[in-house]
């Protein structure tokens, strides 16, 4: 390990009030810093529901501990590992994953257990308030320091000795308490704003799905006379619409690439048919793509293994797909954009499940014989195109609303981070006696 | 006096001594044989002298082999004996010769017990323990476990052994699923098997026979007997099993001897052998047949014998052969071959059968395939009574979904011509068992006792609901009809054969799966001709197929909420945001 020497330098000391604060490595402010049990002492087989919760990195969220009732150990195992017990006021740090992640042990969490992926820090409350430390740990400066200190060690691993050297600056304990109380109140307000915006995002997504579903199954005229389609997943449809088995609406295209040089396409339940190159995710690359299935614009492409989750849609450009997919050409009674909208609504996926087979519920397969048994609504062609236009216009509005909400959330989170940073470096004046 | 839990714990603690030379999944190789050995030692102690005297008198006489075994068993008052002058106390008293004497002691047993220890491959374990300097310690510890039959009755001993089997195999995880079925699944199966037979089983002195042709360690047999003891104490359930895994066979066979199930002479009601090629209960029938065969068992090695039996037309596999990489439906045919005919005047009341299978046997194979032909045979014979879909993640070494099939050749009147489907896929609680909430290998869920009762009610009640439906047999069948279209030349002229009929175009050939309940001509006219007016059906190629797909019959559509309702909530959220925002910005 090539650790550079650290000093008790001040992280951000340009503002005069902070110059009078104490600065020292974390170990000077604590009575103990201890890594959790070894992997050999605590296996996942030891976990049972309802015992003493074990705290691992995944349970540390925004400075709070969120225990998992199933990630717990028996009383006997707890007593065997008693030296890793958590007491009120302890801080638990993540040893891996997102550096700087931590949580404060509350009164009701007394008697929890530090897990193998965590480090327990016990502040000396005469000098360092745990509630202050929780906020201090959430500053960007701490994340940068930890990131710097990780150079030369395993990138995603943090040891107790490194944590011990973390530079901490803090005012007197009463002032720490005031800062912590202030941040508790102010971040709560920002978090409330964020959660309302996040709820708005959920509602906008729900409206988008509902809008499309209504358009493709009921049409655009709310006053149109309806009839029972006779198809359970469709329910009532406008009287003048037809329904048809997809066998008579599509022809399977089974043409293979002889060069493997066409654009590789992929199908997702979120984005439909898109070029593989646009995907951020790492996907397995086949050694050769010769023999892959060709598809043309307007073809319906179904990911056989993920159809039960809705992984289907219409191709916009020529390309090739995995041989495990199935490609269908729509006949002249269906508009391909209408088909794309229809097959991507949730209840269509639910219908696809009924005609899929497999021994795992998460690995059902929708084969042509199964798809061909599904009944489709067939509105008049010009009505299909009007539906498509309507969907494009209305979803554009909803997408703009979503983008706006996302920007607001990003700004609120930025404000939250800046506020914490300013408070723990003394850059803003905080009145005493805030309670 | 210690109860069976205390004694099981005592043995469990001895297992800890094996740590190091043995890994926990391997403990059972020592502990189960040693428990059997110690029990037999205690059971035989009282008549030891008598057996030795009898052996001394007869060992050079005319009676040898099985005959001698019978005589010595009689002297022992058991279905087995030991003619060696050694016992546990003597073994313990001579540590220097412990290995030689232990082997000699085991060789002194009657043939049925020697077979068990051969199949446990116990001499290998003795050698391994000796090399690790554990042998004397283990034997000493076991000699202190009091399993005397006066203090530990045979029922209790059975419970101890079952408890140990379950604990050792649950610890094994990876391989347990091959020959060990979760207890709650067995209880559910036993409930389903016996639920309609109150009359038959309430007759005092009634004797019923049950076979498990894939008995593994005998868990099904033991649990079925427990069920009978709890519900029909007056009835006698004679249990039989077969398995082709040596260690599992040895475990099940020793459990039978341990429990002193006294319904046949030499105690060979558990038999070793591969049922595909060596049916050890050939030509026998049973009142009940129960099994959890290995999922997806490959039968390539047995293919020649199986095909020959199929082709003979008078074996077990006449209905059809599944693909070679899944022999589940061979097991089903084997089990059906054990059905007793329904001949009430001869006191023959037919049989009931319960078997656990993966989803594959329900729907793999189209019309005309071996799998479909087997399903067809079963359904058209009206033997399929019900199928219960179980939750996933219920078994130790696989997380797949599983189904209990219930078959019988004596359906009650209300079920004739019908099949009941029960969807219990959501009836589970987290954790591998009720006692232990941790996962056991791939077994992350269990079914509680209350849920078992619920499933039994869904099976037994007449009305349909969200989780149970009754269908006609024909609802699962279809006719696969070949649809032909005319061959045309380049000019679009229809080509005709010598009889003046249109020639079919092989490239345009298509198929329709037409439900059995539909009139084929009406279906063709309604569903096919409007789209391809020149088509016709070649009825000479018709095939009838059967398949059962739970997803087809148990489903839930979740329609979206009304747009106005969503809009109202969006408006509320926006107003709430502005109210909160003002609080933040006005400070």
PDB file of C-alpha atoms in Angstrom, chain A residues 44-49 70 182 185-186 189-190 192-194 196-197 199-200 203-204 206-207 209-211 213-214 232-234 244-245 247-248 333 346-347 350-351 353-362 364 369 373 375 398 401 408 412 415, chain B residues 173 358-360 363-364 392-393 398-403 430-431 436-439 480 510-513 523 527-528 531-532 547 549 551-553 555-563 566-567 569-570 573-574 576-578 580-581 583-585 587:
ATOM      1  CA  UNK A  44     -25.242 -15.835   4.745  1.00  0.00           C
ATOM      2  CA  UNK A  45     -26.386 -19.221   6.066  1.00  0.00           C
ATOM      3  CA  UNK A  46     -26.355 -17.698   9.546  1.00  0.00           C
ATOM      4  CA  UNK A  47     -29.041 -15.214   8.569  1.00  0.00           C
ATOM      5  CA  UNK A  48     -32.572 -15.734   9.777  1.00  0.00           C
ATOM      6  CA  UNK A  49     -35.648 -13.596  10.015  1.00  0.00           C
ATOM      7  CA  UNK A  70     -34.104 -11.141   6.954  1.00  0.00           C
ATOM      8  CA  UNK A 182     -30.160  23.007  11.746  1.00  0.00           C
ATOM      9  CA  UNK A 185     -34.518  20.583   9.828  1.00  0.00           C
ATOM     10  CA  UNK A 186     -33.382  22.046   6.540  1.00  0.00           C
ATOM     11  CA  UNK A 189     -37.638  20.263   4.046  1.00  0.00           C
ATOM     12  CA  UNK A 190     -35.625  19.675   0.896  1.00  0.00           C
ATOM     13  CA  UNK A 192     -39.992  16.611   1.336  1.00  0.00           C
ATOM     14  CA  UNK A 193     -39.821  18.662  -1.837  1.00  0.00           C
ATOM     15  CA  UNK A 194     -37.858  15.932  -3.583  1.00  0.00           C
ATOM     16  CA  UNK A 196     -43.260  15.220  -3.848  1.00  0.00           C
ATOM     17  CA  UNK A 197     -41.492  15.667  -7.184  1.00  0.00           C
ATOM     18  CA  UNK A 199     -44.296  11.174  -6.686  1.00  0.00           C
ATOM     19  CA  UNK A 200     -45.090  13.481  -9.584  1.00  0.00           C
ATOM     20  CA  UNK A 203     -47.839   9.806 -11.691  1.00  0.00           C
ATOM     21  CA  UNK A 204     -46.605  11.151 -15.009  1.00  0.00           C
ATOM     22  CA  UNK A 206     -48.568   6.147 -14.905  1.00  0.00           C
ATOM     23  CA  UNK A 207     -50.521   8.670 -16.925  1.00  0.00           C
ATOM     24  CA  UNK A 209     -49.086   4.249 -19.734  1.00  0.00           C
ATOM     25  CA  UNK A 210     -52.786   4.824 -19.139  1.00  0.00           C
ATOM     26  CA  UNK A 211     -53.050   7.336 -21.963  1.00  0.00           C
ATOM     27  CA  UNK A 213     -53.513   2.008 -23.250  1.00  0.00           C
ATOM     28  CA  UNK A 214     -56.737   3.951 -23.562  1.00  0.00           C
ATOM     29  CA  UNK A 232     -60.661 -10.596 -21.835  1.00  0.00           C
ATOM     30  CA  UNK A 233     -57.543  -8.454 -22.033  1.00  0.00           C
ATOM     31  CA  UNK A 234     -59.214  -5.987 -24.401  1.00  0.00           C
ATOM     32  CA  UNK A 244     -58.407 -10.607 -35.227  1.00  0.00           C
ATOM     33  CA  UNK A 245     -56.048 -13.393 -34.292  1.00  0.00           C
ATOM     34  CA  UNK A 247     -51.881 -15.222 -37.018  1.00  0.00           C
ATOM     35  CA  UNK A 248     -53.780 -13.458 -39.779  1.00  0.00           C
ATOM     36  CA  UNK A 333     -54.375  -3.880 -42.028  1.00  0.00           C
ATOM     37  CA  UNK A 346     -48.596  -3.630 -19.641  1.00  0.00           C
ATOM     38  CA  UNK A 347     -51.792  -5.575 -20.251  1.00  0.00           C
ATOM     39  CA  UNK A 350     -49.976  -9.921 -19.253  1.00  0.00           C
ATOM     40  CA  UNK A 351     -51.766 -11.521 -22.190  1.00  0.00           C
ATOM     41  CA  UNK A 353     -47.759 -14.550 -20.373  1.00  0.00           C
ATOM     42  CA  UNK A 354     -50.902 -16.622 -20.907  1.00  0.00           C
ATOM     43  CA  UNK A 355     -49.448 -18.025 -24.125  1.00  0.00           C
ATOM     44  CA  UNK A 356     -45.874 -18.406 -22.898  1.00  0.00           C
ATOM     45  CA  UNK A 357     -44.341 -21.591 -21.559  1.00  0.00           C
ATOM     46  CA  UNK A 358     -41.480 -22.444 -19.268  1.00  0.00           C
ATOM     47  CA  UNK A 359     -40.575 -24.113 -16.009  1.00  0.00           C
ATOM     48  CA  UNK A 360     -39.511 -20.804 -14.431  1.00  0.00           C
ATOM     49  CA  UNK A 361     -41.907 -17.881 -14.152  1.00  0.00           C
ATOM     50  CA  UNK A 362     -38.997 -15.585 -14.965  1.00  0.00           C
ATOM     51  CA  UNK A 364     -41.153 -18.005 -19.977  1.00  0.00           C
ATOM     52  CA  UNK A 369     -47.457 -20.563 -32.040  1.00  0.00           C
ATOM     53  CA  UNK A 373     -53.182 -17.186 -30.557  1.00  0.00           C
ATOM     54  CA  UNK A 375     -56.154 -11.467 -30.534  1.00  0.00           C
ATOM     55  CA  UNK A 398     -45.749  14.437 -20.512  1.00  0.00           C
ATOM     56  CA  UNK A 401     -43.199  17.642 -17.681  1.00  0.00           C
ATOM     57  CA  UNK A 408     -36.057  20.355 -10.223  1.00  0.00           C
ATOM     58  CA  UNK A 412     -32.853  20.410  -4.981  1.00  0.00           C
ATOM     59  CA  UNK A 415     -28.924  22.662  -2.905  1.00  0.00           C
TER      60      UNK A 415
ATOM     61  CA  UNK B 173     -28.205 -28.480   0.373  1.00  0.00           C
ATOM     62  CA  UNK B 358     -41.605 -29.848 -13.029  1.00  0.00           C
ATOM     63  CA  UNK B 359     -43.690 -27.784 -15.432  1.00  0.00           C
ATOM     64  CA  UNK B 360     -42.236 -29.494 -18.481  1.00  0.00           C
ATOM     65  CA  UNK B 363     -46.864 -28.847 -21.903  1.00  0.00           C
ATOM     66  CA  UNK B 364     -43.693 -30.075 -23.592  1.00  0.00           C
ATOM     67  CA  UNK B 392     -41.190 -21.714  -6.874  1.00  0.00           C
ATOM     68  CA  UNK B 393     -38.065 -22.019  -4.698  1.00  0.00           C
ATOM     69  CA  UNK B 398     -33.568 -26.033  -7.863  1.00  0.00           C
ATOM     70  CA  UNK B 399     -35.779 -22.984  -7.799  1.00  0.00           C
ATOM     71  CA  UNK B 400     -38.169 -23.991 -10.584  1.00  0.00           C
ATOM     72  CA  UNK B 401     -41.919 -24.221 -10.307  1.00  0.00           C
ATOM     73  CA  UNK B 402     -43.307 -27.662  -9.464  1.00  0.00           C
ATOM     74  CA  UNK B 403     -46.678 -29.359  -9.743  1.00  0.00           C
ATOM     75  CA  UNK B 430     -40.231 -16.843   3.444  1.00  0.00           C
ATOM     76  CA  UNK B 431     -37.608 -19.158   4.829  1.00  0.00           C
ATOM     77  CA  UNK B 436     -35.874 -22.230  10.413  1.00  0.00           C
ATOM     78  CA  UNK B 437     -36.261 -19.034   8.455  1.00  0.00           C
ATOM     79  CA  UNK B 438     -32.941 -19.226   6.694  1.00  0.00           C
ATOM     80  CA  UNK B 439     -32.693 -20.436   3.124  1.00  0.00           C
ATOM     81  CA  UNK B 480     -53.904 -30.483 -34.927  1.00  0.00           C
ATOM     82  CA  UNK B 510     -49.976 -24.621 -42.233  1.00  0.00           C
ATOM     83  CA  UNK B 511     -51.560 -26.034 -39.092  1.00  0.00           C
ATOM     84  CA  UNK B 512     -54.440 -25.158 -36.809  1.00  0.00           C
ATOM     85  CA  UNK B 513     -54.787 -26.389 -33.236  1.00  0.00           C
ATOM     86  CA  UNK B 523     -64.007 -23.717 -36.906  1.00  0.00           C
ATOM     87  CA  UNK B 527     -61.471 -18.926 -38.600  1.00  0.00           C
ATOM     88  CA  UNK B 528     -59.522 -19.997 -41.685  1.00  0.00           C
ATOM     89  CA  UNK B 531     -58.461 -15.430 -44.812  1.00  0.00           C
ATOM     90  CA  UNK B 532     -57.404 -18.109 -47.276  1.00  0.00           C
ATOM     91  CA  UNK B 547     -51.375 -29.808 -22.899  1.00  0.00           C
ATOM     92  CA  UNK B 549     -50.626 -24.448 -19.136  1.00  0.00           C
ATOM     93  CA  UNK B 551     -50.711 -19.365 -17.110  1.00  0.00           C
ATOM     94  CA  UNK B 552     -53.472 -19.806 -19.641  1.00  0.00           C
ATOM     95  CA  UNK B 553     -56.095 -20.401 -16.984  1.00  0.00           C
ATOM     96  CA  UNK B 555     -54.149 -14.820 -14.864  1.00  0.00           C
ATOM     97  CA  UNK B 556     -54.891 -11.319 -13.722  1.00  0.00           C
ATOM     98  CA  UNK B 557     -55.173  -8.244 -15.891  1.00  0.00           C
ATOM     99  CA  UNK B 558     -54.415  -4.976 -14.157  1.00  0.00           C
ATOM    100  CA  UNK B 559     -56.196  -2.266 -16.117  1.00  0.00           C
ATOM    101  CA  UNK B 560     -54.843   1.288 -15.854  1.00  0.00           C
ATOM    102  CA  UNK B 561     -56.579   3.831 -13.650  1.00  0.00           C
ATOM    103  CA  UNK B 562     -58.886   6.381 -15.205  1.00  0.00           C
ATOM    104  CA  UNK B 563     -57.007   9.325 -16.716  1.00  0.00           C
ATOM    105  CA  UNK B 566     -54.483  10.377 -12.314  1.00  0.00           C
ATOM    106  CA  UNK B 567     -54.768  14.011 -13.427  1.00  0.00           C
ATOM    107  CA  UNK B 569     -53.488  13.423  -8.217  1.00  0.00           C
ATOM    108  CA  UNK B 570     -50.968  15.221 -10.401  1.00  0.00           C
ATOM    109  CA  UNK B 573     -48.862  16.904  -6.054  1.00  0.00           C
ATOM    110  CA  UNK B 574     -48.105  20.154  -7.888  1.00  0.00           C
ATOM    111  CA  UNK B 576     -48.239  20.429  -2.451  1.00  0.00           C
ATOM    112  CA  UNK B 577     -44.885  21.150  -4.059  1.00  0.00           C
ATOM    113  CA  UNK B 578     -45.647  24.865  -4.331  1.00  0.00           C
ATOM    114  CA  UNK B 580     -43.594  23.345   0.512  1.00  0.00           C
ATOM    115  CA  UNK B 581     -41.443  25.372  -1.839  1.00  0.00           C
ATOM    116  CA  UNK B 583     -41.822  27.493   3.053  1.00  0.00           C
ATOM    117  CA  UNK B 584     -38.243  26.910   1.948  1.00  0.00           C
ATOM    118  CA  UNK B 585     -37.791  30.088  -0.055  1.00  0.00           C
ATOM    119  CA  UNK B 587     -37.355  31.732   5.330  1.00  0.00           C
TER     120      UNK B 587
END
